[in-house]
Amino acid sequence: MLSVLPEVADALASGAPVVALESTIISHGLPRPENLRVAREIEQAVRRGGAVPATIALVDGHACIGLDDAALEQVATRDDVIKVSTRDLATLVARKGMGATTVAATSHLAALAGIGVFATGGLGGVHRDARNTWDESADLQGLATTDITIVCAGVKSILDVPATLERLETLGVTVLGYGTDAFPGFYLSDSGYRLDWRVDSPAEVAAVMAARQEIGTDGRGIVVANPLPVDEQVDPALHERLLHDGLAAAERAAVRGKDVTPFLLEFFHRESKGVTLEANIRIILHNAELAARIATAAADAEWPR
Ligand code: PSU
Ligand code: MN
């Protein structure tokens, strides 16, 4: 059923730390040809942090937990790679298609494979006009129902951030600020919204993961919100302008549903002449390394060496 890369299977069998990585970011979130280079760099960042990377995707209908370099290249370059959320998994497996998994779909497959820690850039959430469109990412439902710890830089800045935080609360999802009391704003270090809980080390996150098991709130996600350092964030004035213009452009082009995020990311990258792209890459690399350190701390807590 699952095609687990031998290196990942060995790590899981021996209790060594593993970090899941999503593939939508590679196929739909980053432009070619940088996307393949960055996909490899993300895996390197996980290794630097002391864990084994497992990039997750559907390759010819196989649910792959860990991709070898040839598979990674296919996901990054083939035109028939579809953005796959949880609801699309079964259909694409049945049709033996190529799929890049979102946070929701990646979390599902990671948990199925026994991987507890996952690194990404920004979560999906409640869209700004959700009151009319009902557009809320399946990432939230995934977090509500999956035993996973996700390191991210908050949610995508195109979203309604306070509404997303409210939904995370309703769904019983733990949100921890990493080294901060503020919820990060993806390209910005601070979204302007406060968090109730702050942690300052991978061991503290591992302690929350272990306590979650003990108290029986496992089966739900933990979000570790890791901000970009202030000197690495996108200039807030530029960000404000991009957001304003991008949302207007999406409206004019009548972009809907799952196409909204790829459209806006592409708009930002183009209009900022790569400034947001560079920030996006920094975000993912920081998160991959932190996730590896958290997976290591969690493995040490479970199998004291
Ligand atoms: N954030 C990014 N780039 C991305 C995504 C999020 O900066 O490509 C992707 C993730 O895979 C996330 C998905 O799970 O967008 C959410 O899409 P939607 O809003 O359609 O559920
Ligand atoms: Mn959506």
CSV table of C-alpha atoms and ligand atoms in Angstrom, one decimal:
chain,number,residue,atom,x,y,z
A,1,MET,CA,0.0,0.0,0.0
A,2,LEU,CA,2.5,2.6,1.2
A,3,SER,CA,5.8,2.7,-0.7
A,4,VAL,CA,8.2,3.6,2.1
A,5,LEU,CA,11.8,4.5,1.0
A,6,PRO,CA,14.2,2.0,2.5
A,7,GLU,CA,16.2,4.7,4.4
A,8,VAL,CA,12.9,5.9,5.9
A,9,ALA,CA,11.7,2.4,6.8
A,10,ASP,CA,15.0,1.7,8.5
A,11,ALA,CA,14.8,4.9,10.5
A,12,LEU,CA,11.2,4.2,11.6
A,13,ALA,CA,12.0,0.6,12.6
A,14,SER,CA,14.9,1.7,14.7
A,15,GLY,CA,13.1,4.7,16.3
A,16,ALA,CA,15.4,7.2,14.6
A,17,PRO,CA,14.0,10.7,13.9
A,18,VAL,CA,12.1,11.2,10.6
A,19,VAL,CA,10.5,14.4,9.3
A,20,ALA,CA,7.7,14.3,6.7
A,21,LEU,CA,7.8,17.0,4.0
A,22,GLU,CA,4.9,18.0,1.7
A,23,SER,CA,5.1,18.1,-2.1
A,24,THR,CA,2.5,20.7,-3.1
A,25,ILE,CA,5.0,23.3,-2.2
A,26,ILE,CA,7.4,21.8,-4.7
A,27,SER,CA,4.9,21.4,-7.6
A,28,HIS,CA,2.6,24.3,-7.1
A,29,GLY,CA,4.2,26.6,-4.5
A,30,LEU,CA,7.6,27.3,-6.1
A,31,PRO,CA,8.5,28.2,-9.7
A,32,ARG,CA,10.6,25.9,-11.9
A,33,PRO,CA,13.5,25.3,-12.1
A,34,GLU,CA,14.2,26.5,-8.5
A,35,ASN,CA,11.6,24.1,-7.1
A,36,LEU,CA,13.8,21.0,-7.7
A,37,ARG,CA,16.9,22.6,-6.2
A,38,VAL,CA,14.9,23.8,-3.2
A,39,ALA,CA,13.2,20.4,-2.7
A,40,ARG,CA,16.7,18.9,-2.4
A,41,GLU,CA,17.8,21.7,-0.1
A,42,ILE,CA,14.8,21.1,2.2
A,43,GLU,CA,15.9,17.5,2.6
A,44,GLN,CA,19.4,18.6,3.3
A,45,ALA,CA,18.1,21.0,6.0
A,46,VAL,CA,16.3,18.0,7.7
A,47,ARG,CA,19.6,16.0,7.6
A,48,ARG,CA,21.5,19.0,9.1
A,49,GLY,CA,19.0,18.9,11.9
A,50,GLY,CA,19.8,15.2,12.5
A,51,ALA,CA,16.7,13.5,11.0
A,52,VAL,CA,15.8,11.5,7.9
A,53,PRO,CA,13.7,13.4,5.4
A,54,ALA,CA,10.5,11.8,4.0
A,55,THR,CA,9.0,13.8,1.2
A,56,ILE,CA,5.5,12.5,0.5
A,57,ALA,CA,3.8,12.3,-2.9
A,58,LEU,CA,1.7,10.0,-5.1
A,59,VAL,CA,3.9,8.6,-7.9
A,60,ASP,CA,1.9,6.7,-10.5
A,61,GLY,CA,-0.7,6.0,-7.8
A,62,HIS,CA,1.8,4.8,-5.2
A,63,ALA,CA,1.6,6.7,-1.9
A,64,CYS,CA,5.4,7.3,-1.5
A,65,ILE,CA,6.8,8.0,2.0
A,66,GLY,CA,10.2,9.4,1.0
A,67,LEU,CA,11.2,10.0,-2.6
A,68,ASP,CA,14.4,9.0,-4.3
A,69,ASP,CA,16.0,11.7,-6.5
A,70,ALA,CA,14.4,10.5,-9.7
A,71,ALA,CA,10.9,10.6,-8.1
A,72,LEU,CA,11.6,14.0,-6.6
A,73,GLU,CA,12.5,15.3,-10.0
A,74,GLN,CA,9.3,13.9,-11.5
A,75,VAL,CA,7.2,15.6,-8.9
A,76,ALA,CA,9.1,18.9,-9.5
A,77,THR,CA,9.0,18.8,-13.3
A,78,ARG,CA,6.0,16.8,-14.7
A,79,ASP,CA,3.0,18.7,-16.0
A,80,ASP,CA,0.5,16.1,-15.0
A,81,VAL,CA,1.2,16.4,-11.2
A,82,ILE,CA,-2.1,17.3,-9.5
A,83,LYS,CA,-2.4,19.2,-6.2
A,84,VAL,CA,-3.9,16.5,-3.9
A,85,SER,CA,-5.8,17.2,-0.8
A,86,THR,CA,-7.2,14.4,1.5
A,87,ARG,CA,-10.3,13.9,-0.5
A,88,ASP,CA,-8.4,13.3,-3.7
A,89,LEU,CA,-6.1,10.6,-2.4
A,90,ALA,CA,-8.3,7.6,-3.1
A,91,THR,CA,-9.2,8.7,-6.6
A,92,LEU,CA,-5.6,9.4,-7.6
A,93,VAL,CA,-4.4,6.1,-6.2
A,94,ALA,CA,-7.2,4.2,-8.1
A,95,ARG,CA,-6.2,6.1,-11.3
A,96,LYS,CA,-2.5,5.6,-10.8
A,97,GLY,CA,-1.9,9.3,-11.1
A,98,MET,CA,0.8,11.8,-10.1
A,99,GLY,CA,-0.1,13.8,-7.1
A,100,ALA,CA,1.6,16.5,-4.9
A,101,THR,CA,0.2,16.3,-1.4
A,102,THR,CA,-1.0,19.3,0.6
A,103,VAL,CA,-0.5,19.7,4.3
A,104,ALA,CA,-3.8,17.8,4.9
A,105,ALA,CA,-3.0,14.9,2.6
A,106,THR,CA,0.7,14.8,3.7
A,107,SER,CA,-0.3,14.7,7.4
A,108,HIS,CA,-2.7,11.8,6.7
A,109,LEU,CA,0.0,9.7,4.9
A,110,ALA,CA,2.7,10.6,7.4
A,111,ALA,CA,0.6,9.5,10.3
A,112,LEU,CA,-0.3,6.3,8.5
A,113,ALA,CA,3.4,5.6,8.1
A,114,GLY,CA,4.1,6.3,11.7
A,115,ILE,CA,5.8,9.7,11.2
A,116,GLY,CA,5.0,12.2,13.9
A,117,VAL,CA,6.7,15.4,12.8
A,118,PHE,CA,6.2,17.4,9.6
A,119,ALA,CA,7.7,20.6,8.3
A,120,THR,CA,6.1,23.0,5.8
A,121,GLY,CA,6.0,26.7,4.9
A,122,GLY,CA,2.6,28.0,5.8
A,123,LEU,CA,-0.7,26.2,6.6
A,124,GLY,CA,-3.9,26.6,4.7
A,125,GLY,CA,-6.8,28.1,6.7
A,126,VAL,CA,-9.8,30.3,6.5
A,127,HIS,CA,-9.9,32.5,3.4
A,128,ARG,CA,-10.7,36.2,3.6
A,129,ASP,CA,-14.1,36.0,2.0
A,130,ALA,CA,-15.0,32.6,3.6
A,131,ARG,CA,-18.3,34.0,4.8
A,132,ASN,CA,-19.4,34.0,1.1
A,133,THR,CA,-17.3,31.3,-0.4
A,134,TRP,CA,-17.0,28.8,2.5
A,135,ASP,CA,-13.4,28.4,1.4
A,136,GLU,CA,-11.6,26.9,4.4
A,137,SER,CA,-8.6,24.7,3.7
A,138,ALA,CA,-8.8,21.0,4.4
A,139,ASP,CA,-5.6,21.5,6.3
A,140,LEU,CA,-7.6,22.6,9.3
A,141,GLN,CA,-9.8,19.4,9.2
A,142,GLY,CA,-6.6,17.4,8.8
A,143,LEU,CA,-5.1,19.0,11.9
A,144,ALA,CA,-8.3,18.3,13.8
A,145,THR,CA,-8.1,14.6,13.1
A,146,THR,CA,-4.4,13.6,12.7
A,147,ASP,CA,-1.7,12.8,15.2
A,148,ILE,CA,0.9,15.1,13.8
A,149,THR,CA,3.2,17.9,14.9
A,150,ILE,CA,3.6,20.5,12.1
A,151,VAL,CA,6.3,23.1,12.1
A,152,CYS,CA,5.3,26.2,10.0
A,153,ALA,CA,5.6,29.9,9.8
A,154,GLY,CA,2.0,30.4,10.7
A,155,VAL,CA,-0.7,30.4,8.0
A,156,LYS,CA,-0.4,31.8,4.5
A,157,SER,CA,-0.6,35.6,4.7
A,158,ILE,CA,-3.4,35.7,2.1
A,159,LEU,CA,-5.8,34.2,4.6
A,160,ASP,CA,-8.0,35.6,7.3
A,161,VAL,CA,-5.5,35.0,10.2
A,162,PRO,CA,-7.7,35.7,13.2
A,163,ALA,CA,-10.5,33.6,11.8
A,164,THR,CA,-8.1,30.7,11.2
A,165,LEU,CA,-6.8,31.0,14.8
A,166,GLU,CA,-10.4,30.8,16.0
A,167,ARG,CA,-11.0,27.7,13.9
A,168,LEU,CA,-7.9,26.1,15.3
A,169,GLU,CA,-9.1,26.7,18.8
A,170,THR,CA,-12.6,25.2,18.0
A,171,LEU,CA,-11.0,22.1,16.4
A,172,GLY,CA,-8.8,21.5,19.5
A,173,VAL,CA,-5.5,22.1,17.8
A,174,THR,CA,-2.6,23.0,20.0
A,175,VAL,CA,-0.7,26.1,18.8
A,176,LEU,CA,2.7,26.8,20.2
A,177,GLY,CA,4.8,29.9,19.4
A,178,TYR,CA,8.5,28.9,18.9
A,179,GLY,CA,10.6,31.5,20.7
A,180,THR,CA,7.7,34.0,20.4
A,181,ASP,CA,4.4,35.0,22.0
A,182,ALA,CA,3.2,36.3,18.6
A,183,PHE,CA,1.6,34.2,15.8
A,184,PRO,CA,4.0,34.5,12.9
A,185,GLY,CA,2.7,36.1,9.7
A,186,PHE,CA,4.5,33.8,7.2
A,187,TYR,CA,6.5,36.5,5.2
A,188,LEU,CA,6.3,38.6,8.3
A,189,SER,CA,7.7,37.7,11.7
A,190,ASP,CA,4.6,38.8,13.5
A,191,SER,CA,1.0,38.6,12.2
A,192,GLY,CA,-0.2,41.0,14.9
A,193,TYR,CA,-2.0,38.2,16.8
A,194,ARG,CA,-1.0,36.9,20.2
A,195,LEU,CA,-0.6,33.2,21.2
A,196,ASP,CA,-1.3,31.7,24.6
A,197,TRP,CA,1.7,29.3,24.6
A,198,ARG,CA,5.3,29.8,23.9
A,199,VAL,CA,8.1,27.2,23.8
A,200,ASP,CA,11.8,27.8,23.5
A,201,SER,CA,13.4,24.5,22.8
A,202,PRO,CA,12.8,21.2,20.8
A,203,ALA,CA,12.7,19.4,24.2
A,204,GLU,CA,9.7,21.5,25.3
A,205,VAL,CA,7.8,20.6,22.1
A,206,ALA,CA,8.7,16.9,22.7
A,207,ALA,CA,7.3,17.2,26.2
A,208,VAL,CA,4.0,18.6,24.9
A,209,MET,CA,3.9,15.7,22.3
A,210,ALA,CA,4.4,13.1,25.1
A,211,ALA,CA,1.8,14.8,27.4
A,212,ARG,CA,-0.7,14.8,24.5
A,213,GLN,CA,-0.4,11.1,24.3
A,214,GLU,CA,-0.8,10.7,28.1
A,215,ILE,CA,-3.8,12.9,28.4
A,216,GLY,CA,-5.5,11.4,25.3
A,217,THR,CA,-5.7,14.5,23.1
A,218,ASP,CA,-3.5,12.7,20.5
A,219,GLY,CA,-5.3,12.2,17.3
A,220,ARG,CA,-5.2,16.0,16.9
A,221,GLY,CA,-2.4,18.1,15.6
A,222,ILE,CA,0.1,20.4,17.3
A,223,VAL,CA,1.2,23.5,15.4
A,224,VAL,CA,4.7,24.8,16.1
A,225,ALA,CA,4.7,28.3,14.8
A,226,ASN,CA,8.2,29.3,13.9
A,227,PRO,CA,8.7,32.9,12.8
A,228,LEU,CA,11.2,34.2,10.3
A,229,PRO,CA,13.8,36.3,12.2
A,230,VAL,CA,12.9,40.0,11.9
A,231,ASP,CA,16.0,40.7,9.8
A,232,GLU,CA,14.9,38.1,7.3
A,233,GLN,CA,11.2,39.0,6.9
A,234,VAL,CA,9.7,40.8,3.9
A,235,ASP,CA,9.4,44.5,4.2
A,236,PRO,CA,5.9,45.0,5.8
A,237,ALA,CA,5.0,47.9,3.4
A,238,LEU,CA,5.9,45.8,0.4
A,239,HIS,CA,3.9,42.9,1.8
A,240,GLU,CA,0.9,45.1,2.3
A,241,ARG,CA,1.0,46.3,-1.3
A,242,LEU,CA,1.4,42.8,-2.7
A,243,LEU,CA,-1.4,41.5,-0.7
A,244,HIS,CA,-3.8,44.3,-1.8
A,245,ASP,CA,-2.8,44.0,-5.5
A,246,GLY,CA,-2.8,40.2,-5.5
A,247,LEU,CA,-6.2,39.8,-3.9
A,248,ALA,CA,-7.6,42.3,-6.5
A,249,ALA,CA,-5.9,40.4,-9.3
A,250,ALA,CA,-7.4,37.1,-8.1
A,251,GLU,CA,-10.8,38.7,-8.0
A,252,ARG,CA,-10.5,40.1,-11.5
A,253,ALA,CA,-9.3,36.7,-12.9
A,254,ALA,CA,-12.1,35.0,-11.0
A,255,VAL,CA,-9.7,32.5,-9.5
A,256,ARG,CA,-11.5,30.1,-7.1
A,257,GLY,CA,-10.9,27.2,-4.8
A,258,LYS,CA,-7.7,25.2,-4.9
A,259,ASP,CA,-6.2,27.5,-7.6
A,260,VAL,CA,-6.2,30.6,-5.3
A,261,THR,CA,-3.0,29.8,-3.4
A,262,PRO,CA,-0.8,28.9,-6.5
A,263,PHE,CA,-2.2,32.0,-8.3
A,264,LEU,CA,-1.3,34.4,-5.4
A,265,LEU,CA,2.1,32.9,-4.7
A,266,GLU,CA,3.0,33.3,-8.4
A,267,PHE,CA,1.7,36.9,-8.3
A,268,PHE,CA,3.8,37.7,-5.2
A,269,HIS,CA,7.0,36.1,-6.6
A,270,ARG,CA,6.6,37.9,-9.9
A,271,GLU,CA,5.6,41.4,-8.5
A,272,SER,CA,8.2,41.3,-5.8
A,273,LYS,CA,10.9,40.3,-8.3
A,274,GLY,CA,11.7,37.2,-6.3
A,275,VAL,CA,11.8,38.9,-2.8
A,276,THR,CA,8.9,36.8,-1.6
A,277,LEU,CA,10.3,33.7,-3.2
A,278,GLU,CA,13.6,34.1,-1.3
A,279,ALA,CA,11.7,34.6,1.9
A,280,ASN,CA,9.5,31.5,1.2
A,281,ILE,CA,12.6,29.4,0.7
A,282,ARG,CA,14.2,30.7,3.9
A,283,ILE,CA,11.0,29.9,5.8
A,284,ILE,CA,10.9,26.3,4.6
A,285,LEU,CA,14.6,25.7,5.3
A,286,HIS,CA,14.3,27.1,8.8
A,287,ASN,CA,11.2,25.0,9.5
A,288,ALA,CA,12.8,21.8,8.1
A,289,GLU,CA,15.8,22.1,10.4
A,290,LEU,CA,13.7,22.9,13.5
A,291,ALA,CA,11.4,20.0,12.7
A,292,ALA,CA,14.4,17.7,12.6
A,293,ARG,CA,15.5,18.9,16.0
A,294,ILE,CA,12.0,18.4,17.4
A,295,ALA,CA,11.8,14.9,15.9
A,296,THR,CA,15.2,14.1,17.5
A,297,ALA,CA,14.1,15.4,20.9
A,298,ALA,CA,10.9,13.3,20.6
A,299,ALA,CA,12.8,10.2,19.6
A,300,ASP,CA,15.2,10.7,22.5
A,301,ALA,CA,12.3,11.1,24.9
A,302,GLU,CA,10.7,7.8,23.7
A,303,TRP,CA,13.9,5.8,23.3
A,304,PRO,CA,16.4,7.2,25.7
A,305,ARG,CA,19.9,6.5,24.3
B,1,PSU,N1,1.7,27.7,1.7
B,1,PSU,C1,2.6,28.1,0.8
B,1,PSU,N2,2.8,27.4,-0.3
B,1,PSU,C2,2.0,26.4,-0.7
B,1,PSU,C3,1.0,26.0,0.3
B,1,PSU,C4,0.9,26.6,1.4
B,1,PSU,O1,3.4,29.0,1.1
B,1,PSU,O2,2.1,25.8,-1.8
B,1,PSU,C5,0.1,24.8,-0.1
B,1,PSU,C6,0.2,23.7,1.1
B,1,PSU,O3,0.4,22.5,0.5
B,1,PSU,C7,-1.1,23.8,1.7
B,1,PSU,C8,-2.0,24.1,0.6
B,1,PSU,O4,-1.5,22.6,2.4
B,1,PSU,O5,-1.3,25.1,-0.1
B,1,PSU,C9,-3.4,24.6,1.0
B,1,PSU,O6,-4.2,24.8,-0.1
B,1,PSU,P1,-5.7,25.1,0.0
B,1,PSU,O7,-5.8,26.5,0.6
B,1,PSU,O8,-6.3,25.0,-1.4
B,1,PSU,O9,-6.3,24.0,0.9
B,2,MN,MN,-9.6,26.1,-0.5
